[in-house]
CSV table of C-alpha atoms in Angstrom, one decimal:
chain,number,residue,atom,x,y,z
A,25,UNK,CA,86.1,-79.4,-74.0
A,26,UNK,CA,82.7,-80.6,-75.8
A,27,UNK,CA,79.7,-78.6,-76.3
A,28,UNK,CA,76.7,-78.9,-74.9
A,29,UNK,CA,75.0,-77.0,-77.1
A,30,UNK,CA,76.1,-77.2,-81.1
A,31,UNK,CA,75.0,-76.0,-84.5
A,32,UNK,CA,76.9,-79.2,-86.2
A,33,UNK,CA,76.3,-82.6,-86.2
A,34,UNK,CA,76.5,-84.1,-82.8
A,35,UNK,CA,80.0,-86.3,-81.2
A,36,UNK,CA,79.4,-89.3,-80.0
A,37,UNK,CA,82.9,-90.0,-80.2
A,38,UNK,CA,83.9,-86.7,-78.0
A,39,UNK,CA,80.5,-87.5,-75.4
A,40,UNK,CA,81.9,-91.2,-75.0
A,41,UNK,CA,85.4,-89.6,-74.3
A,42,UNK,CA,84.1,-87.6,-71.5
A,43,UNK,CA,82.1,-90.7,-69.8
A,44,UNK,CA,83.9,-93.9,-70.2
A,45,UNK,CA,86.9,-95.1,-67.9
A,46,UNK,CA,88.8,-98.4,-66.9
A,47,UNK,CA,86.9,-99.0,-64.0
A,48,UNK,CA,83.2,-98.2,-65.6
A,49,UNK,CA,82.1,-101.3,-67.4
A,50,UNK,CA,78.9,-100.1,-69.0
A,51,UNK,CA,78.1,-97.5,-71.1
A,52,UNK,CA,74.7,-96.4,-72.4
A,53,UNK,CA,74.2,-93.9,-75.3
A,54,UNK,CA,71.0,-92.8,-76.1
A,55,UNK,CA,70.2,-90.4,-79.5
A,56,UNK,CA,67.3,-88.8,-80.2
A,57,UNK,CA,66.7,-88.1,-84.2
A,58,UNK,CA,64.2,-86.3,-86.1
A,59,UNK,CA,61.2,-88.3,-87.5
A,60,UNK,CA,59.3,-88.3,-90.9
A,61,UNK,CA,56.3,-87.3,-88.8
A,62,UNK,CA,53.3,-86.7,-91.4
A,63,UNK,CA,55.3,-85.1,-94.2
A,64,UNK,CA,57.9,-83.9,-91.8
A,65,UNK,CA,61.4,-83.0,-93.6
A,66,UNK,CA,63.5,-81.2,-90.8
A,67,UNK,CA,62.9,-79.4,-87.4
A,68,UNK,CA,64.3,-76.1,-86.9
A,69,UNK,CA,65.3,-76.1,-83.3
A,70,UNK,CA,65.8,-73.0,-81.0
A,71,UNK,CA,66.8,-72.6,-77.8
A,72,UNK,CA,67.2,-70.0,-74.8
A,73,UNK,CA,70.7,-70.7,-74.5
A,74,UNK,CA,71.7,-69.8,-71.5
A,75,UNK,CA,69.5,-70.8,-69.4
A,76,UNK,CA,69.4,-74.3,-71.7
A,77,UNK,CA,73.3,-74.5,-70.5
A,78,UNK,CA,72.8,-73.6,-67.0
A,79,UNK,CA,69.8,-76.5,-67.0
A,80,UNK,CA,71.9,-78.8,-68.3
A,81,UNK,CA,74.3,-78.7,-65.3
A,82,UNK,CA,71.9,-79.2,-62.7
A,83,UNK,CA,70.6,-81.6,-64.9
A,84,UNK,CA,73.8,-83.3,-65.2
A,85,UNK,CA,74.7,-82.7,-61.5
A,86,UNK,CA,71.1,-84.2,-60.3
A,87,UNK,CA,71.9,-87.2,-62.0
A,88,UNK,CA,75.5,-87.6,-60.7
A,89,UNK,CA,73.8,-87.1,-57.1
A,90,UNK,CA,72.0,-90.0,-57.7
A,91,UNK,CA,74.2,-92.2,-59.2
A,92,UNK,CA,77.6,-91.2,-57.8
A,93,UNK,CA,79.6,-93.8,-59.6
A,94,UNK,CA,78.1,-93.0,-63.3
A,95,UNK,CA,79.5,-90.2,-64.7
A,96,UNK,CA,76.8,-88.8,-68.2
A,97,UNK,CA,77.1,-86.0,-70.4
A,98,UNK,CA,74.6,-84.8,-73.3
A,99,UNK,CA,74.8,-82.5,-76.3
A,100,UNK,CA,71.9,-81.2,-78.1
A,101,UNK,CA,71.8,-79.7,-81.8
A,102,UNK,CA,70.7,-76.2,-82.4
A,103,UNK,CA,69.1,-75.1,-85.9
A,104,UNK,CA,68.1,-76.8,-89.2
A,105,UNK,CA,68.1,-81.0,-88.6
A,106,UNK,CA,67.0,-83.0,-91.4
A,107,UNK,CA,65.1,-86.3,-91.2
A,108,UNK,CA,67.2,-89.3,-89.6
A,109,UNK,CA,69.7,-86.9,-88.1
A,110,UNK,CA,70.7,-86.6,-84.3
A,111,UNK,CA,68.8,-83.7,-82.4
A,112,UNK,CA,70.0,-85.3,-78.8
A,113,UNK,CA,72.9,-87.5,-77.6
A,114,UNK,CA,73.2,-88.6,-74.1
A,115,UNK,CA,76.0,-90.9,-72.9
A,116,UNK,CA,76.4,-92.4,-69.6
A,117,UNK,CA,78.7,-94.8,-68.1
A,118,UNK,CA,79.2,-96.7,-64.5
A,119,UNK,CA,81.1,-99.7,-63.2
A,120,UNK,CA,77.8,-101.8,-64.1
A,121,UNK,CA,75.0,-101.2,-66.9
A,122,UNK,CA,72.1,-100.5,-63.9
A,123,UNK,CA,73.5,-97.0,-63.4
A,124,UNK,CA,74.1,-96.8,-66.8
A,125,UNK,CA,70.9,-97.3,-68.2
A,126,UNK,CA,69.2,-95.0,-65.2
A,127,UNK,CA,71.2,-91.9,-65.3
A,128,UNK,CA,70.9,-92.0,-69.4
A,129,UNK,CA,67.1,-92.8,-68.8
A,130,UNK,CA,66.7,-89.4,-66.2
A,131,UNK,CA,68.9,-87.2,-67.9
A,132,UNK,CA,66.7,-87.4,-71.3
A,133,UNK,CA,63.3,-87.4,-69.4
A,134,UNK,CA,64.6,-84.1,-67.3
A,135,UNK,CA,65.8,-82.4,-70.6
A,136,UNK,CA,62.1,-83.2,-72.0
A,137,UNK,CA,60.7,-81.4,-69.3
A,138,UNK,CA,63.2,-78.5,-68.5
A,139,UNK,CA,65.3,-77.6,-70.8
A,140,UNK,CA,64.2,-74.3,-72.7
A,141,UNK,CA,64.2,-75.3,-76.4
A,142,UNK,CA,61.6,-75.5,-78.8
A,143,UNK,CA,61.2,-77.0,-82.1
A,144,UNK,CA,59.6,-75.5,-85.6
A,145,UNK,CA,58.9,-78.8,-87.7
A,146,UNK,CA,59.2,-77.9,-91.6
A,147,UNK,CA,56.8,-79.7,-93.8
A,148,UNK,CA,57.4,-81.4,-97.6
A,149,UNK,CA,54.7,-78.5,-99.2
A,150,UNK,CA,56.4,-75.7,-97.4
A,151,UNK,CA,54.5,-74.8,-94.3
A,152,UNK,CA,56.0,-75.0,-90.7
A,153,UNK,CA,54.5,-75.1,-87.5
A,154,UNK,CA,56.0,-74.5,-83.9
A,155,UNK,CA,55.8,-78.1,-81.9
A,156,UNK,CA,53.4,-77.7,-78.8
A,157,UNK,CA,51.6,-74.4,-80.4
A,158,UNK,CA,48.5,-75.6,-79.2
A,159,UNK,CA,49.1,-76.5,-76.0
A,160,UNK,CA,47.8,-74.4,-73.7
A,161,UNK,CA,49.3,-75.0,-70.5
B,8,UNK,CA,59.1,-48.7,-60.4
B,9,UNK,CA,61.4,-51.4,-61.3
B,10,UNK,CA,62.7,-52.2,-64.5
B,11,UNK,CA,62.2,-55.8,-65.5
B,12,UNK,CA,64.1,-56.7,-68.7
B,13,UNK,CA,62.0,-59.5,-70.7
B,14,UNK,CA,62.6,-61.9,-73.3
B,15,UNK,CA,60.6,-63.7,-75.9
B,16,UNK,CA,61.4,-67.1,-77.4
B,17,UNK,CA,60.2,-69.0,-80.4
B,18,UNK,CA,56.7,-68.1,-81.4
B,19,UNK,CA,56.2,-65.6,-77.8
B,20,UNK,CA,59.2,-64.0,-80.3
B,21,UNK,CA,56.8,-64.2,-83.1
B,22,UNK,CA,53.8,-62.8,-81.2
B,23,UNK,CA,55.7,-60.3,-79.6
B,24,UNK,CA,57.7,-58.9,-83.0
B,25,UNK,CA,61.0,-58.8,-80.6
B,26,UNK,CA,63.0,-61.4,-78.6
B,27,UNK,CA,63.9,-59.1,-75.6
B,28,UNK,CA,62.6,-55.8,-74.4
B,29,UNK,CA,62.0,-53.7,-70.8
B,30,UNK,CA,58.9,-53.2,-69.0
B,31,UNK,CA,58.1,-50.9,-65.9
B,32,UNK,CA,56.2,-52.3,-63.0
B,33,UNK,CA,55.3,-50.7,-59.7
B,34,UNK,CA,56.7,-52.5,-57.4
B,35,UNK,CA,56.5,-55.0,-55.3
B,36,UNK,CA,55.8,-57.0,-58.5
B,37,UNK,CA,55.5,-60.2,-59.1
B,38,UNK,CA,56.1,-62.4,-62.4
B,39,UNK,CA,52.2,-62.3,-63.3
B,40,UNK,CA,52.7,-58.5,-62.9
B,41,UNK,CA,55.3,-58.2,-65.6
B,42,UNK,CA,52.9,-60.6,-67.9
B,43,UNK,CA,50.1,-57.8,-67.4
B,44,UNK,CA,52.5,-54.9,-68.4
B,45,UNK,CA,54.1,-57.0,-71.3
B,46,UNK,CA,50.0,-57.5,-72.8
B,47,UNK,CA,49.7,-53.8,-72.3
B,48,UNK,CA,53.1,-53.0,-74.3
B,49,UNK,CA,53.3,-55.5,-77.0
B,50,UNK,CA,49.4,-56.2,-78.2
B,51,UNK,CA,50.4,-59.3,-80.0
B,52,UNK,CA,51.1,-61.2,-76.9
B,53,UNK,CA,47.6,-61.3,-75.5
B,54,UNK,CA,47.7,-64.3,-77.7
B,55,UNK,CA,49.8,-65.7,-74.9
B,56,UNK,CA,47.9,-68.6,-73.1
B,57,UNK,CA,46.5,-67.1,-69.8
B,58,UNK,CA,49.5,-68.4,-67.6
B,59,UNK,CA,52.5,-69.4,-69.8
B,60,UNK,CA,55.5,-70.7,-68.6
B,61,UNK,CA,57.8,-68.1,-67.6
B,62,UNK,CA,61.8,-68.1,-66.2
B,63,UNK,CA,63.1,-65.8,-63.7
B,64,UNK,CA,66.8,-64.9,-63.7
B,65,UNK,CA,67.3,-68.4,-65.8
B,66,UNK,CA,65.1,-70.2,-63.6
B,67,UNK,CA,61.7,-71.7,-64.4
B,68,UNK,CA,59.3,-70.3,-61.5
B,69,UNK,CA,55.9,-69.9,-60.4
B,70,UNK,CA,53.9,-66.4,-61.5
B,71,UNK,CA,53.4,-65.5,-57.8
B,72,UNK,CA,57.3,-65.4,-57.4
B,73,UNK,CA,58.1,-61.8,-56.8
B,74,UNK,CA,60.7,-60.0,-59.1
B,75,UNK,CA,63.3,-57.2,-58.2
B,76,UNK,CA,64.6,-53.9,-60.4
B,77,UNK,CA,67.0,-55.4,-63.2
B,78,UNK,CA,65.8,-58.8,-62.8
B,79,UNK,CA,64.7,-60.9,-66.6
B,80,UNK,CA,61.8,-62.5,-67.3
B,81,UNK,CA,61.3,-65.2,-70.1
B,82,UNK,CA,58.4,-66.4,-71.3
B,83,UNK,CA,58.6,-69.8,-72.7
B,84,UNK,CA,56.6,-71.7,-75.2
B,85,UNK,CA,55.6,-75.2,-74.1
B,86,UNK,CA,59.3,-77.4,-74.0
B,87,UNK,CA,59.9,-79.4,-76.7
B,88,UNK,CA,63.6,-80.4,-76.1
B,89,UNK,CA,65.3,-83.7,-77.1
């Protein structure tokens, strides 16, 4: 059974596994990496992680409400991710790419607004700052 | 009384110098409530924003929502997931 939640590099391979099926004809993967942001090297991500796993099932669940034929998992990586490397994977498959491409497109705007995980970016000259530190809201 | 266990997440933890603690509120209580007590007990969190996002029972929820002995609070920096 695949993570949600890991500490290693993500699996497509394993999130495809769990999504695709004869009858679903399209698949959509989406991944999320870390950026070179102005002198960004890595993010140090944390998370609250239970309540991050129990989100992710009604995340999950919402979007196979909607889209009853499209089945879509996701696994997020926890702690030190260099530049270029996978911090999100979502997968998604239906008979056609519609659902596909919806369900994928929901489940990573509803982990971008609910899921309980925060990011510390680390910069080339050695300072780090929290993402979102100044928002107050 | 109640007992309201709460918890402290990336820089909340910082601010706070823990990542999960207990506070005593007469009760009823409600979420804001426990906010108040947790500025009282740990000074570095009146750096908090005036109405942070907080997490009942592993539930975001608004501060008005009223909380129960042994429930757990979680005040959460802004999201920054994916």
């Amino acid at each position: 059974m695949m993570m949600h939640l890991t500490r290693h590099p993500l699996e497509i391979d394993a999130l495809l596994a769990e999504v695709q099926s004869p009858e679903r004809g399209g698949t959509c993967v989406f991944l999320g990496t870390v950026r070179n942001d102005a002198n960004v090297t890595a993010i140090d991500y944390s998370a609250y992680d239970d309540m991050a796993l129990a989100e992710i099932q009604r995340i999950l669940s919402d979007a196979e409400t909607q889209w009853p034929e499209a089945r879509v998992t996701l696994q997020h990586r926890l702690g030190l991710i260099p530049v270029g490397e996978a911090s999100i994977a979502i997968a998604a498959a239906a008979p056609h790419r519609d659902a596909a491409f919806a369900a994928c497109r929901y489940v990573i705007e509803e982990v971008k607004k609910r899921l309980p995980i925060w990011k510390k970016e680390l910069h080339g000259d050695g300072s780090a700052e929290w993402v979102g530190a100044n928002d107050h809201r | 009384m109640g007992k309201v266990s709460v918890r402290f997440f990336a820089r909340y933890a910082e601010l706070a110098g823990c990542s999960s603690s207990a506070v005593n509120v007469p009760t009823p209580a409600t979420v804001a409530d426990v906010i108040a007590r947790v500025r009282e007990v740990f000074p570095g969190t009146r750096d908090l924003p005036p109405r942070p996002l907080a997490a009942l029972n592993q539930r975001q929820v608004k501060l008005d929502q009223l909380v129960s002995d042994g429930d757990e609070v979680a005040l959460l920096p802004p999201l920054a997931g994916g």
